[in-house]
PDB file of C-alpha atoms in Angstrom:
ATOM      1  CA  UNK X   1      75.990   2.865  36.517  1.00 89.00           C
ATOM      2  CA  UNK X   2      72.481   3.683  36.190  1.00 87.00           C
ATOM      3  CA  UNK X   3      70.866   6.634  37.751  1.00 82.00           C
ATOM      4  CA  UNK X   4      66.960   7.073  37.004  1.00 78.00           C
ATOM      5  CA  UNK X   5      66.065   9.487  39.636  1.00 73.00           C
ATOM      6  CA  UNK X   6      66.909  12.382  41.447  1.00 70.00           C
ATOM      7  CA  UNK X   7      69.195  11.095  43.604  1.00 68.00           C
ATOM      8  CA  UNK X   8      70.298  14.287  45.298  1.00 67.00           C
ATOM      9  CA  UNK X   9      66.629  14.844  46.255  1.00 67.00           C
ATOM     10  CA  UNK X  10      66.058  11.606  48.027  1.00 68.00           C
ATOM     11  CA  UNK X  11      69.909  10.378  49.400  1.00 74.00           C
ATOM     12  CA  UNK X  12      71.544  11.558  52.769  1.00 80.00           C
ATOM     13  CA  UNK X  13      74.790  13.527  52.611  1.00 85.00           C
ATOM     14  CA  UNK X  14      76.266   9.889  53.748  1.00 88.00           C
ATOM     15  CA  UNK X  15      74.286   7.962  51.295  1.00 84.00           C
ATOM     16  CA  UNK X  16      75.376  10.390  47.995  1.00 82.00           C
ATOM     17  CA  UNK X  17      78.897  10.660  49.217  1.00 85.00           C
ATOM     18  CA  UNK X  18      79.129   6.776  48.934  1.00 87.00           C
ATOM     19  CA  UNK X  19      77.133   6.557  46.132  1.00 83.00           C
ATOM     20  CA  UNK X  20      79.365   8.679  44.340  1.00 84.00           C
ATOM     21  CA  UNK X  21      82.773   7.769  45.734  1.00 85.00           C
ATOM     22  CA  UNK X  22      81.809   3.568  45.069  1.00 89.00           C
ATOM     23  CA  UNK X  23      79.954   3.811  42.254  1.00 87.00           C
ATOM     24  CA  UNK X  24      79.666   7.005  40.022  1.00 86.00           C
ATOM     25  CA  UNK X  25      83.457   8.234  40.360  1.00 87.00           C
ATOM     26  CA  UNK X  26      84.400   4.331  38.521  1.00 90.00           C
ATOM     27  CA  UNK X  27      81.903   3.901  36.112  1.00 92.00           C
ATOM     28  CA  UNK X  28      83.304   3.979  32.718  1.00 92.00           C
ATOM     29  CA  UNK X  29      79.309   5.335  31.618  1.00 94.00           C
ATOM     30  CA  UNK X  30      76.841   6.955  33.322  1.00 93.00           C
ATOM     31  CA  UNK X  31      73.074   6.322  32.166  1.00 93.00           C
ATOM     32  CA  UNK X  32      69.861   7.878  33.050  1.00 90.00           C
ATOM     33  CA  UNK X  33      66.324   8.391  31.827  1.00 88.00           C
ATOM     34  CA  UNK X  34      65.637  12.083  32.203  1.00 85.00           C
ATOM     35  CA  UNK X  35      67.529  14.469  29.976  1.00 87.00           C
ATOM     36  CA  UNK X  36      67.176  17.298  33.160  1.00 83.00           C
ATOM     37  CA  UNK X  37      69.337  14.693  35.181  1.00 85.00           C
ATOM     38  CA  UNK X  38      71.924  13.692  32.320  1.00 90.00           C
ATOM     39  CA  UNK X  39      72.792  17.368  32.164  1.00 89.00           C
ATOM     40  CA  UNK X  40      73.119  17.805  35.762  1.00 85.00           C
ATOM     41  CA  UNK X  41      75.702  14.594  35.761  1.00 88.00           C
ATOM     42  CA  UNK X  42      77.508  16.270  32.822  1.00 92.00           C
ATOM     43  CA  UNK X  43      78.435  18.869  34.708  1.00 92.00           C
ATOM     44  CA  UNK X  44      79.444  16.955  37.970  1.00 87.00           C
ATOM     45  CA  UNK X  45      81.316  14.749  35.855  1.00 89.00           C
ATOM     46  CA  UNK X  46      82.613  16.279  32.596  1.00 92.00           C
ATOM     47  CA  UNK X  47      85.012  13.387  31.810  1.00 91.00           C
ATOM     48  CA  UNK X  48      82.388  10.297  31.918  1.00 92.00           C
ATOM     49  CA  UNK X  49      80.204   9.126  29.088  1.00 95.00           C
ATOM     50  CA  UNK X  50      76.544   9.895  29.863  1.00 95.00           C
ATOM     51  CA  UNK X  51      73.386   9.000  28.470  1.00 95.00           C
ATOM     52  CA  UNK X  52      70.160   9.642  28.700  1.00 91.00           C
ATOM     53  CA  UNK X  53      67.680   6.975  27.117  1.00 90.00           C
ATOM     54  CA  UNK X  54      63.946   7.635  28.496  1.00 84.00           C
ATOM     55  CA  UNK X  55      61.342   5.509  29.639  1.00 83.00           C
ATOM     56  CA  UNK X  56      59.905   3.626  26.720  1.00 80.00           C
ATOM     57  CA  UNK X  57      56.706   1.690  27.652  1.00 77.00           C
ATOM     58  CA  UNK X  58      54.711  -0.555  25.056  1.00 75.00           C
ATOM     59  CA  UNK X  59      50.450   0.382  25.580  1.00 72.00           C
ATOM     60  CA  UNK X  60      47.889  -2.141  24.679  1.00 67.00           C
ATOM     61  CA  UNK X  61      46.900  -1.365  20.988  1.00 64.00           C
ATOM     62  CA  UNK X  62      43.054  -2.221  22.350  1.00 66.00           C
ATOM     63  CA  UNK X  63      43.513   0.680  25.126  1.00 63.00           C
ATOM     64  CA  UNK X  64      43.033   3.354  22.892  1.00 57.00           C
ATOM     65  CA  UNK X  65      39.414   1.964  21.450  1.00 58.00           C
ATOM     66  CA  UNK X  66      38.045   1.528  25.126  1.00 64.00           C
ATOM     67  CA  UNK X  67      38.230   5.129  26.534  1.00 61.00           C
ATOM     68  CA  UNK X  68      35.153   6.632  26.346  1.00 64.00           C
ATOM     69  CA  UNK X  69      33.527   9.950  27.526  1.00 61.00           C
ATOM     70  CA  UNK X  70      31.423  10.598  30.724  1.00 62.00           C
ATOM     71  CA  UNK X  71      28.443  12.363  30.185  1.00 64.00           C
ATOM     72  CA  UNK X  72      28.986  15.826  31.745  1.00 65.00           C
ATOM     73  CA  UNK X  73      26.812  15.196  34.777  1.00 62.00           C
ATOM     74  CA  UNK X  74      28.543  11.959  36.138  1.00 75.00           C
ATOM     75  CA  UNK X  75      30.655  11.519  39.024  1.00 86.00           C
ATOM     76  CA  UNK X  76      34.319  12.451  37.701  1.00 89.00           C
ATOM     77  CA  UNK X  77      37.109   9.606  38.772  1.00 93.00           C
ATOM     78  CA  UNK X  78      40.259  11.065  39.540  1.00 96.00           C
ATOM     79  CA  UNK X  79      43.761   8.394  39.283  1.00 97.00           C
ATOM     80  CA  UNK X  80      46.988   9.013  40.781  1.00 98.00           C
ATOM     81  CA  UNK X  81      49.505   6.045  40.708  1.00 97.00           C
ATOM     82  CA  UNK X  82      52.666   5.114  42.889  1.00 94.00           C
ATOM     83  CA  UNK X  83      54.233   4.044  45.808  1.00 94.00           C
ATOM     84  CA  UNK X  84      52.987   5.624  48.913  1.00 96.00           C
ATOM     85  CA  UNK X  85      56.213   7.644  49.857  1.00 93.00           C
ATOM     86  CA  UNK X  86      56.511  11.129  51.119  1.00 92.00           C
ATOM     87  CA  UNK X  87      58.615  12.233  47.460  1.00 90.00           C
ATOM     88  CA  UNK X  88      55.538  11.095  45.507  1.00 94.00           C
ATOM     89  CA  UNK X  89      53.347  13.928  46.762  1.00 96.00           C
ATOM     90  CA  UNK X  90      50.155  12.472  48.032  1.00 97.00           C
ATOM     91  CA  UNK X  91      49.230  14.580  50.644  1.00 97.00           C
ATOM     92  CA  UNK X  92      49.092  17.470  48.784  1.00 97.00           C
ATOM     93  CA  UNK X  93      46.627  15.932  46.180  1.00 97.00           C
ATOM     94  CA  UNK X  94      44.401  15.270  49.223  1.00 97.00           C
ATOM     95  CA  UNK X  95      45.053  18.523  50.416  1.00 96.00           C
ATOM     96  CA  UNK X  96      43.997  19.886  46.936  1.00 95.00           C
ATOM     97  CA  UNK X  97      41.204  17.404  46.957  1.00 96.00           C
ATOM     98  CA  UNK X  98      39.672  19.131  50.225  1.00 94.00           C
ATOM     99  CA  UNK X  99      39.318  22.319  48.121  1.00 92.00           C
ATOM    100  CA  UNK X 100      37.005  20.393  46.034  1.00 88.00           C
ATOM    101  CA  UNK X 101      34.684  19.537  48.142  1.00 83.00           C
ATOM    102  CA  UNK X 102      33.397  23.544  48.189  1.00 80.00           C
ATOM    103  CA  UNK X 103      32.962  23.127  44.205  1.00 84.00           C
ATOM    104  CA  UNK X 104      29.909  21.828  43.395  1.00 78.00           C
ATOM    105  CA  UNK X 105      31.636  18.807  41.748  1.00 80.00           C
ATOM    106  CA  UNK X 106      30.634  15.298  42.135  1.00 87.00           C
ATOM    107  CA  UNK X 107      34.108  13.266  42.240  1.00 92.00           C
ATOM    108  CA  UNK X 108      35.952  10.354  43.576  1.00 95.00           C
ATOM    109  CA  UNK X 109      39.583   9.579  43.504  1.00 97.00           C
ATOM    110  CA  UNK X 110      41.301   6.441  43.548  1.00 97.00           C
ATOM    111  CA  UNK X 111      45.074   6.003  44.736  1.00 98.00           C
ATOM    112  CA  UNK X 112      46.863   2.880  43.397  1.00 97.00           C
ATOM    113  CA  UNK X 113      49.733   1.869  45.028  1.00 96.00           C
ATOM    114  CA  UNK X 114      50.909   0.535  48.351  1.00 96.00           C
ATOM    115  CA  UNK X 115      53.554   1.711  50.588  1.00 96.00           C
ATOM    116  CA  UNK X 116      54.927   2.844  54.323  1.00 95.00           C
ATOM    117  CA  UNK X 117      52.602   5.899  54.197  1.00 97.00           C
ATOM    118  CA  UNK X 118      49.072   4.147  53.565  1.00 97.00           C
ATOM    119  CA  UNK X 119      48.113   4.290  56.984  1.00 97.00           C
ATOM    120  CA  UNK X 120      48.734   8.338  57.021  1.00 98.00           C
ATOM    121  CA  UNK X 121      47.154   8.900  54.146  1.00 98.00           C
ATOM    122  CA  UNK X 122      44.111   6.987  55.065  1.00 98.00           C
ATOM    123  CA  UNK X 123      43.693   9.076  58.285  1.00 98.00           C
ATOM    124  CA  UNK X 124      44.467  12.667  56.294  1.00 98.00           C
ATOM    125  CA  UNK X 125      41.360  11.499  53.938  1.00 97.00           C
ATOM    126  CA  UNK X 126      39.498  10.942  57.152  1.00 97.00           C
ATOM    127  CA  UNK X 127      40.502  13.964  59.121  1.00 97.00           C
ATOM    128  CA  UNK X 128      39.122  16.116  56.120  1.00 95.00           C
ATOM    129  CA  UNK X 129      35.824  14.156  56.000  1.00 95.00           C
ATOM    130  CA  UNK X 130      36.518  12.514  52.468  1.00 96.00           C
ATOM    131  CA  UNK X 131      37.190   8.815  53.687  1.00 97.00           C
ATOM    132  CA  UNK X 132      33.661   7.669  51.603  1.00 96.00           C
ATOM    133  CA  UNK X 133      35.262   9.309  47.716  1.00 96.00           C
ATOM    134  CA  UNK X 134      38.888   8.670  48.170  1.00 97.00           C
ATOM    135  CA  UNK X 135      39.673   5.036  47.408  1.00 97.00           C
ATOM    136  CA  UNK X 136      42.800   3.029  48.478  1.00 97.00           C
ATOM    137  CA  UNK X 137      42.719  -0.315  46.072  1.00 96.00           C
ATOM    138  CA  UNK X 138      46.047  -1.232  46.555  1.00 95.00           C
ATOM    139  CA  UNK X 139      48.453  -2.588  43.765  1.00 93.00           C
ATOM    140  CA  UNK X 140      46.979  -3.214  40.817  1.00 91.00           C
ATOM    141  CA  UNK X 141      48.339  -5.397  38.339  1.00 89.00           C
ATOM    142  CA  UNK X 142      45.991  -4.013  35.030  1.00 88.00           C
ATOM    143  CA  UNK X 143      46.712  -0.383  35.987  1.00 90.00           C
ATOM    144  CA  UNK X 144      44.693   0.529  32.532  1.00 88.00           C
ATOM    145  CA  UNK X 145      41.544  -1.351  33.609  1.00 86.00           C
ATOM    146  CA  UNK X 146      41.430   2.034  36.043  1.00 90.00           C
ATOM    147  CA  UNK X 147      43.070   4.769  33.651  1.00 90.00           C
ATOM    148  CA  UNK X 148      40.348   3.802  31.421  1.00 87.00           C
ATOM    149  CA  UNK X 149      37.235   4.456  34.141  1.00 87.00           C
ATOM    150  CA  UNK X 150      39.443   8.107  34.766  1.00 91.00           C
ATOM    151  CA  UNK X 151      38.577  11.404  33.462  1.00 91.00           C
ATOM    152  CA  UNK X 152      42.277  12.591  35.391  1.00 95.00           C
ATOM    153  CA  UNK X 153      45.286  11.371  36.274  1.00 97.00           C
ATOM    154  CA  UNK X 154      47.463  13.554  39.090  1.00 98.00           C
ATOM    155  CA  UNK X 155      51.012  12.968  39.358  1.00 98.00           C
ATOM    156  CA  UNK X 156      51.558  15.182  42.605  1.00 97.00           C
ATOM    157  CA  UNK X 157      55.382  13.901  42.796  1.00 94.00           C
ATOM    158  CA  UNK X 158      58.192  16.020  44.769  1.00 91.00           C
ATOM    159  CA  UNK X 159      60.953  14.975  42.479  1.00 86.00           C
ATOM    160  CA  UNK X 160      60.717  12.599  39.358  1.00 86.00           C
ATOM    161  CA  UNK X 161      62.787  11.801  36.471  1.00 83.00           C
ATOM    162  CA  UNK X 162      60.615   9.945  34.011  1.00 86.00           C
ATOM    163  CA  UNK X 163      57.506   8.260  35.249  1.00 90.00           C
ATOM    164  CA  UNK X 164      56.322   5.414  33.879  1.00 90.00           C
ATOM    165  CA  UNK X 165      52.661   5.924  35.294  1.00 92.00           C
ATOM    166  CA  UNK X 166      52.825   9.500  33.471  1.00 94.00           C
ATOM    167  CA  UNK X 167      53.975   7.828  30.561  1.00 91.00           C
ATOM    168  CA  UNK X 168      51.095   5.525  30.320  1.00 91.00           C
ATOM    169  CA  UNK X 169      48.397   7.955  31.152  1.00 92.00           C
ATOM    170  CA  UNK X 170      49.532  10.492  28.421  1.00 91.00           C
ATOM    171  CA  UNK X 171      50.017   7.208  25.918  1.00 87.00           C
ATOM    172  CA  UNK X 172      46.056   6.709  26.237  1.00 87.00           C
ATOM    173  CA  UNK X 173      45.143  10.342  25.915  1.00 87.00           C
ATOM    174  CA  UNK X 174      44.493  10.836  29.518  1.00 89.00           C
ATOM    175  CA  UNK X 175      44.164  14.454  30.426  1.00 93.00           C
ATOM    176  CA  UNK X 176      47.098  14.890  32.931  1.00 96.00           C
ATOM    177  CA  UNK X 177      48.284  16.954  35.876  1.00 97.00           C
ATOM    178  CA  UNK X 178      51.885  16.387  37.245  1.00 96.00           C
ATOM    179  CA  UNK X 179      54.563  18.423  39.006  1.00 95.00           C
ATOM    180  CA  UNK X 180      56.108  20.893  37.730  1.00 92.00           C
ATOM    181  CA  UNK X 181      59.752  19.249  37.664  1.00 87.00           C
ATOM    182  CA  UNK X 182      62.487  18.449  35.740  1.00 79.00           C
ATOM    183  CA  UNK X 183      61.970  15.352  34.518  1.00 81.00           C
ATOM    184  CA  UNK X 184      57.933  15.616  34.283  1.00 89.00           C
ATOM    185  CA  UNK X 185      58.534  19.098  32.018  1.00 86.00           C
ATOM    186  CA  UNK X 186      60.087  16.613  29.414  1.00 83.00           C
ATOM    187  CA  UNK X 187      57.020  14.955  29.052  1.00 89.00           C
ATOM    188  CA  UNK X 188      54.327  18.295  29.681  1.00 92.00           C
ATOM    189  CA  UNK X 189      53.897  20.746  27.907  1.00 91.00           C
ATOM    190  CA  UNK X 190      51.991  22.463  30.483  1.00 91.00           C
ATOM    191  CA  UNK X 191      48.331  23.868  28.728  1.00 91.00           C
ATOM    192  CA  UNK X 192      49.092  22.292  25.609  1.00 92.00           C
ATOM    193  CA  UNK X 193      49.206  18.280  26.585  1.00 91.00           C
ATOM    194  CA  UNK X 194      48.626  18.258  30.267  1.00 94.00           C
ATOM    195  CA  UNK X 195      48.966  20.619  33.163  1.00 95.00           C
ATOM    196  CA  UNK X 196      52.175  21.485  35.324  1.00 95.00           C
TER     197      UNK X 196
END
């Protein structure tokens, strides 16, 4: 069985009781990508064989020629990728993004991704007046094509175990700001390759 997220953070009682009843209590091996959550299993289930192999993700040798500077005085792009779910967070990077708008800091952001909470979203970004710098592309198939335009990427996740959109931000030398959880303190080393 493969578990590659914080399941006890997402799941219903119900759902985790059956989860681990069906599936978990008669696997013969356990795997997961996030070190934080093969210890936690470890302990739940001494006796099983558990392994944690992260997120491995293969970058576009060319990526790392095309990022470039802005001059200090340009608008600054801010990128945050994923679904739009209530664990990944984005309301509170709009929230944050309202604070912003008393610094005297020209900035847009754009939010790739799709998802149930679109709609809410959009009408938080209105309510707080910033419906004409916060962008809502959709999915985007060339995710770097954006990362690349980006002078921050903002991982404002409620739970994680190892994100792939981290993972490629950090693998083009993006400077980064994620949660500070579990499975995103594996990657950040908060002040000395991103910010937690």
């Amino acid at each position: 069985a493969s578990q590659r997220g914080d399941y006890h953070a997402r799941y219903s009682k119900f759902r985790l009781w059956l989860t681990e009843k069906v599936i978990y209590n008669t696997a013969d091996v356990l795997l997961t990508n996030s070190e934080p959550i093969q210890r936690y299993l470890c302990q739940r289930y001494p006796d099983k064989n558990i392994h944690s192999i992260p997120n491995l993700l293969e970058l576009p040798t060319e990526v790392w020629a095309q990022r470039k500077p802005t001059p200090e005085t340009a608008e600054k792009l801010i990128v945050s990728v994923g679904r739009f779910a209530p664990e990944k967070g984005h309301r509170y990077l709009i929230e944050a993004l309202n604070l912003l708008k008393q610094q005297n800091v020209a900035w847009r952001c754009t939010f790739l991704g799709e998802g149930k909470l679109e709609a809410e979203l959009r009408a938080l970004a209105a309510e707080y007046g910033l419906s004409e710098q916060i962008a809502f592309p959709g999915f985007c198939e060339d995710v770097f094509s954006v990362l690349l335009t980006a002078e921050v990427f903002v991982l404002p996740s409620l739970h994680e175990s190892s994100p792939n959109a981290l993972i490629e931000a950090m693998g083009i030398g993006m400077p980064c700001i994620a949660s500070d959880l579990a499975g995103i303190a594996n990657l950040v080393e908060s002040e000395a390759n991103g910010l937690l």
